[in-house]
Short mmCIF file of C-alpha atoms in Angstrom, two decimals:
data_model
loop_
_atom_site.label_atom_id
_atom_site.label_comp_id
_atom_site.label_asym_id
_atom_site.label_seq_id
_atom_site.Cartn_x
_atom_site.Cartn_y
_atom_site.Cartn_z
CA UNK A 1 -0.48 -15.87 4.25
CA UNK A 2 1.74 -13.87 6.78
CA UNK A 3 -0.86 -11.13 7.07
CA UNK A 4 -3.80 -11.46 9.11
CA UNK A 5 -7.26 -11.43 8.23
CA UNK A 6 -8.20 -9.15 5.18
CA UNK A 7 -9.17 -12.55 3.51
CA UNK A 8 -11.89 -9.88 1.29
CA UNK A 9 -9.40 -7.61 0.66
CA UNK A 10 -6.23 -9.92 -0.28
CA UNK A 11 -8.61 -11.35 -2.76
CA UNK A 12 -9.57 -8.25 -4.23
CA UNK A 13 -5.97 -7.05 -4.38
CA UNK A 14 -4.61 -10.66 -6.19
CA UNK A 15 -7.74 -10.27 -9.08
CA UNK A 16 -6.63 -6.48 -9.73
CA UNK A 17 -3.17 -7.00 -9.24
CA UNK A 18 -1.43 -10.43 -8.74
CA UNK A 19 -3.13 -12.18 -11.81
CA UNK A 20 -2.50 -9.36 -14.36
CA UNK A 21 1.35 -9.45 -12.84
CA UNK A 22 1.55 -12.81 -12.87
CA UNK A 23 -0.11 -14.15 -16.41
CA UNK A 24 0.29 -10.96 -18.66
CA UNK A 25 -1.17 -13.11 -21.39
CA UNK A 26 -4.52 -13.19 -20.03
CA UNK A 27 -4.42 -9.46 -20.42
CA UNK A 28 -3.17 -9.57 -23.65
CA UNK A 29 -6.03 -8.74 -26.20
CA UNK A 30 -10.16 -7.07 -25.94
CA UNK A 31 -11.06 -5.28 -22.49
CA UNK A 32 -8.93 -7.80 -20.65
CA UNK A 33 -5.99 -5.39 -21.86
CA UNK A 34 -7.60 -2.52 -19.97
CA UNK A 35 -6.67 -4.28 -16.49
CA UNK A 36 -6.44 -1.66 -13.48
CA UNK A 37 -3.59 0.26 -13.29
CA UNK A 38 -4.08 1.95 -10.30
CA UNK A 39 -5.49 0.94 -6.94
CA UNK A 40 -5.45 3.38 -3.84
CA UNK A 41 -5.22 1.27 -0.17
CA UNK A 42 -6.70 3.85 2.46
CA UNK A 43 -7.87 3.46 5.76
CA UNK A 44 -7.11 3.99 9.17
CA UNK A 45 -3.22 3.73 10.17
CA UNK A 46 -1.71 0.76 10.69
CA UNK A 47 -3.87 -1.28 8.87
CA UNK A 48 -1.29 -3.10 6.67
CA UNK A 49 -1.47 -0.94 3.89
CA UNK A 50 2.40 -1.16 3.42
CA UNK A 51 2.50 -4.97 4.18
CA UNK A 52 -0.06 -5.51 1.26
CA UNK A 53 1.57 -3.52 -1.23
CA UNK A 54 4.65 -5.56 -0.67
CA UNK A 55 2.77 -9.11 -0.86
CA UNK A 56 1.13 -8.47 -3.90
CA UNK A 57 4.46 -7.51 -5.30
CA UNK A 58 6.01 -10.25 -4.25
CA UNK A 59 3.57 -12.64 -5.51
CA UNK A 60 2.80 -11.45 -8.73
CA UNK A 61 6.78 -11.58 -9.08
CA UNK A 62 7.39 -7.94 -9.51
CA UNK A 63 10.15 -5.63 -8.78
CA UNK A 64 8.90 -3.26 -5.64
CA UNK A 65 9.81 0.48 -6.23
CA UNK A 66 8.62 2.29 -2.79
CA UNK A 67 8.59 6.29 -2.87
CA UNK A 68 7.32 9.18 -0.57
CA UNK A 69 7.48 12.81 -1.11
CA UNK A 70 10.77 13.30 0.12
CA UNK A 71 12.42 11.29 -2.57
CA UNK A 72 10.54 13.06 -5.24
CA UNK A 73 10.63 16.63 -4.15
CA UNK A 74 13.83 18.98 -4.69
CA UNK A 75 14.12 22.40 -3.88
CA UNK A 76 15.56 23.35 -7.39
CA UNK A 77 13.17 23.83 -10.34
CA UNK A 78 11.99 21.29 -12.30
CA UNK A 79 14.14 18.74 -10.57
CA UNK A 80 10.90 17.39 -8.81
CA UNK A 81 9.08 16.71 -12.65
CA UNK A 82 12.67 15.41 -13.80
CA UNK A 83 12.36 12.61 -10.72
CA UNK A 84 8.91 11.95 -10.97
CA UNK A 85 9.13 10.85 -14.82
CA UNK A 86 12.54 8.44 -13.96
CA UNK A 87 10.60 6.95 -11.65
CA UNK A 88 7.94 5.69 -14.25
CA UNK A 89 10.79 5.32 -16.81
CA UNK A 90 12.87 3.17 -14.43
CA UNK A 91 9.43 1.15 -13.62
CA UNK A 92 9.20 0.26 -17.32
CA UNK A 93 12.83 -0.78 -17.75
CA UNK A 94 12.44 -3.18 -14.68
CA UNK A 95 8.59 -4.53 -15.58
CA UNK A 96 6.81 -5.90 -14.29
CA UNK A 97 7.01 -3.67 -11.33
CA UNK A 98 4.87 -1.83 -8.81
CA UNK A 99 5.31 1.54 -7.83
CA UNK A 100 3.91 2.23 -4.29
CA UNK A 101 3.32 5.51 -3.42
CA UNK A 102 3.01 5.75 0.33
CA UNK A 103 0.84 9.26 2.06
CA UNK A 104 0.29 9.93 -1.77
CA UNK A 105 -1.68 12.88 -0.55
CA UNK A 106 1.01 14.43 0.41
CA UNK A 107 2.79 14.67 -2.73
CA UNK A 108 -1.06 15.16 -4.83
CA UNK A 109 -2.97 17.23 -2.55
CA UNK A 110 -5.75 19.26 -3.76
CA UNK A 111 -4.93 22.17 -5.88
CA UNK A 112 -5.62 25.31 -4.49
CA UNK A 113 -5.49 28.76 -5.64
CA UNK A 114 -3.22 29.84 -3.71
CA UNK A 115 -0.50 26.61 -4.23
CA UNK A 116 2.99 27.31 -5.04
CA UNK A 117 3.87 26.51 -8.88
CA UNK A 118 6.32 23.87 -7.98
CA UNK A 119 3.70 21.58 -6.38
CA UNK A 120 1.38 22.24 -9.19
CA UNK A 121 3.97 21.08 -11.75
CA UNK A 122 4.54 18.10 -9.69
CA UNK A 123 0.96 17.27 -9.45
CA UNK A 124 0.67 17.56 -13.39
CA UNK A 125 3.79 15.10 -14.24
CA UNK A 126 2.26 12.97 -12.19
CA UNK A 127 -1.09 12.69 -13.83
CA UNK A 128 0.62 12.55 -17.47
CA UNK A 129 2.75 9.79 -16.29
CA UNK A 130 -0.06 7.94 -14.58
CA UNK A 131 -2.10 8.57 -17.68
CA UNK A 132 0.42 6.43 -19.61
CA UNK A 133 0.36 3.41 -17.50
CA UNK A 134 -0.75 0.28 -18.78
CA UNK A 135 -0.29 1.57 -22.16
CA UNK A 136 1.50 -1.24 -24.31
CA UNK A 137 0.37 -3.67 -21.99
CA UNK A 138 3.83 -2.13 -20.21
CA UNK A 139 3.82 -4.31 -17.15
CA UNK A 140 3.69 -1.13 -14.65
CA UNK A 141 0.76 -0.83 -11.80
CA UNK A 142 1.11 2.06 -9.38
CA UNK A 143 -0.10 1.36 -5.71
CA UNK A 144 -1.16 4.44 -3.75
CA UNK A 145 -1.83 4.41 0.07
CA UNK A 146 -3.15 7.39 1.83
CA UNK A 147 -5.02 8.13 5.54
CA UNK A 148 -6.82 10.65 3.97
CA UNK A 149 -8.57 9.87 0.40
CA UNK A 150 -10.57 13.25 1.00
CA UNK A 151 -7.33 15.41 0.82
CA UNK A 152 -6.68 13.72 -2.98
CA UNK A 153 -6.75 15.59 -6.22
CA UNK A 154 -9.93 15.02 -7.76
CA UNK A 155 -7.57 14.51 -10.96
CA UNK A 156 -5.19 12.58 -9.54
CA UNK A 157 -7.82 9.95 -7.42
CA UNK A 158 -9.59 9.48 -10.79
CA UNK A 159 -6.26 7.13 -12.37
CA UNK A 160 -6.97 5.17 -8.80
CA UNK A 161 -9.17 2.76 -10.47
CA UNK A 162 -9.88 0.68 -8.04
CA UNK A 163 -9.84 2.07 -3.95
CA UNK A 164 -9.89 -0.26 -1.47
CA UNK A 165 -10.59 0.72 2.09
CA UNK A 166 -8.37 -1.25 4.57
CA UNK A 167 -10.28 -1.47 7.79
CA UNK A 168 -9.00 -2.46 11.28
CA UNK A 169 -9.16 -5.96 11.77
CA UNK A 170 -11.94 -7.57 13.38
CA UNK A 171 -11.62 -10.19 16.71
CA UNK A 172 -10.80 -13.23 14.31
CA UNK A 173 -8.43 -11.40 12.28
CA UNK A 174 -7.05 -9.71 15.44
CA UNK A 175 -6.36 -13.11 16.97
CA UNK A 176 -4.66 -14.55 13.68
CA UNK A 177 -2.31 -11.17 13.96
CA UNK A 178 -1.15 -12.34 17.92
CA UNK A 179 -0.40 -15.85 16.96
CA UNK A 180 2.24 -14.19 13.85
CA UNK A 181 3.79 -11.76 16.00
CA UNK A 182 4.44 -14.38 18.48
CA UNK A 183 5.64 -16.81 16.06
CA UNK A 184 7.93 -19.96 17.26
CA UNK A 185 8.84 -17.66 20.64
CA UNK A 186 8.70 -19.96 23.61
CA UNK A 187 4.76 -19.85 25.56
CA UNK A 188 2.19 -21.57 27.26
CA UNK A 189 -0.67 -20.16 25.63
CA UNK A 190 -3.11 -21.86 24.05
CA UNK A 191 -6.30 -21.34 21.61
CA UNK A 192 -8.34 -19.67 23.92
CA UNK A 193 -5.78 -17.38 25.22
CA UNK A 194 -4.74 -16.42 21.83
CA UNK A 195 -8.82 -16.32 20.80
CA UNK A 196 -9.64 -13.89 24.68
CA UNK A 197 -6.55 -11.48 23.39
CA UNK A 198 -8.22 -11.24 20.08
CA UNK A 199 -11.30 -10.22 21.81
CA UNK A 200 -9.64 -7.75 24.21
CA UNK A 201 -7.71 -5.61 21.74
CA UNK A 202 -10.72 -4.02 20.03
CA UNK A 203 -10.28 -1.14 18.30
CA UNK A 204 -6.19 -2.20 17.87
CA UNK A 205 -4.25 -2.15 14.60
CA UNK A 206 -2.35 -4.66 13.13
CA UNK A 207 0.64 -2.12 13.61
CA UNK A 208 -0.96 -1.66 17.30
CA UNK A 209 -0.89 -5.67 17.85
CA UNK A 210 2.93 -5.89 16.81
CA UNK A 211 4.00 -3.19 18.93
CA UNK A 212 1.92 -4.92 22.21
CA UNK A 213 3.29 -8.31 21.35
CA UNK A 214 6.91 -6.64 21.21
CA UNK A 215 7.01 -4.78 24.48
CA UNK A 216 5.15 -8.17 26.26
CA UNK A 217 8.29 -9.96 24.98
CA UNK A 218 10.39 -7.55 26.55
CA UNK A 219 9.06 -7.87 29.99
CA UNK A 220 10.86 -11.17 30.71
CA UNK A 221 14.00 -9.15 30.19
CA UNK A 222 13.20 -6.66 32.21
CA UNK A 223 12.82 -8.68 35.19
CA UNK A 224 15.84 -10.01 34.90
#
């Protein structure tokens, strides 16, 4: 409810995510058992992709383990494999629990010819551990979110089940976005203003909206 707009892609998110999270026993027995286990968020940034991630966690009532390259990555050999499989094994101790991934293509780029051995290694734990998710009905969905779906491993975009594209929000959704960031802060604006700043900021991101809102609340203070 705190997150503006995306009312198509919130309910997407709590069928593939929230419900299987939330009433394992649903997904207990048949096909239901084969729920999605990945979902890649990509889109423009800004979007909210980060903000989701968390709610559906949240909801669903599931720890939140969030991870970029630099946490994974070590300069020493096979360190970077070692971290990558405590990650999922920490995941299952603490199911149910997401694992969000942010600039995942980053970490699982394309592999190229002429790619170091270390990043390949890297790229393979990854899909072997990914490859075990949702085995066991283990409680474990990993969340990816990425600017640039393109730049994905072919291997590594095929345990992304689901992809959702996150687009920038539209006038209504932009408009919903000024009245949170505002909040309870003293104002005299009303519907319309709220409704003509929605219609003004095309082209903004959520991320875009919060940073306007925040310097607009500063100019009062710099006045004084």
């Amino acid at each position: 409810e705190n997150i503006g707009g995306l009312e198509e892609v919130k309910n997407v998110l709590q069928q593939c995510i929230t419900y299987p999270l939330k009433y394992p026993h649903l997904y207990s027995e048949g096909i239901a058992a084969e729920a999605v286990k990945g979902v890649l968020l990509f889109g423009p940034p800004g979007t909210g992709k980060t903000m989701l991630a968390k709610a559906v966690a949240t909801e669903g009532g599931a720890t939140f383990i969030s991870i970029d390259a630099s946490s994974i990555e070590n300069k020493w050999l096979g360190e970077s494999e070692k971290n990558a499989k405590a990650m999922f094994t920490l995941a299952r101790r603490l199911a149910p629990c997401v694992i969000y991934i942010d600039e995942v293509d980053s970490m699982c780029g394309s592999r190229e010819s002429g790619e170091n051995d270390a990043s390949r290694r890297i790229k393979t734990e990854f899909l072997v551990q990914m490859q075990g998710v949702g085995s066991n009905n283990d409680g474990i969905l990993v969340l990816g979110a990425t600017n640039t779906p393109w730049d994905l491993d072919a291997a590594i975009r095929r345990r992304f089940e689901r992809r959702i594209y996150i687009p920038l929000p539209e006038a209504a959704a932009r408009q919903r976005l000024f009245e949170i960031h505002i909040g309870d802060t003293p104002n005299d604006l009303t519907k319309n203003d709220f409704r003509e700043l929605g219609d003004k900021a095309e082209g903004y991101s959520g991320a875009d909206v919060s940073i306007l809102v925040r310097e607009a609340l500063f100019e009062p203070v710099r006045k004084c």
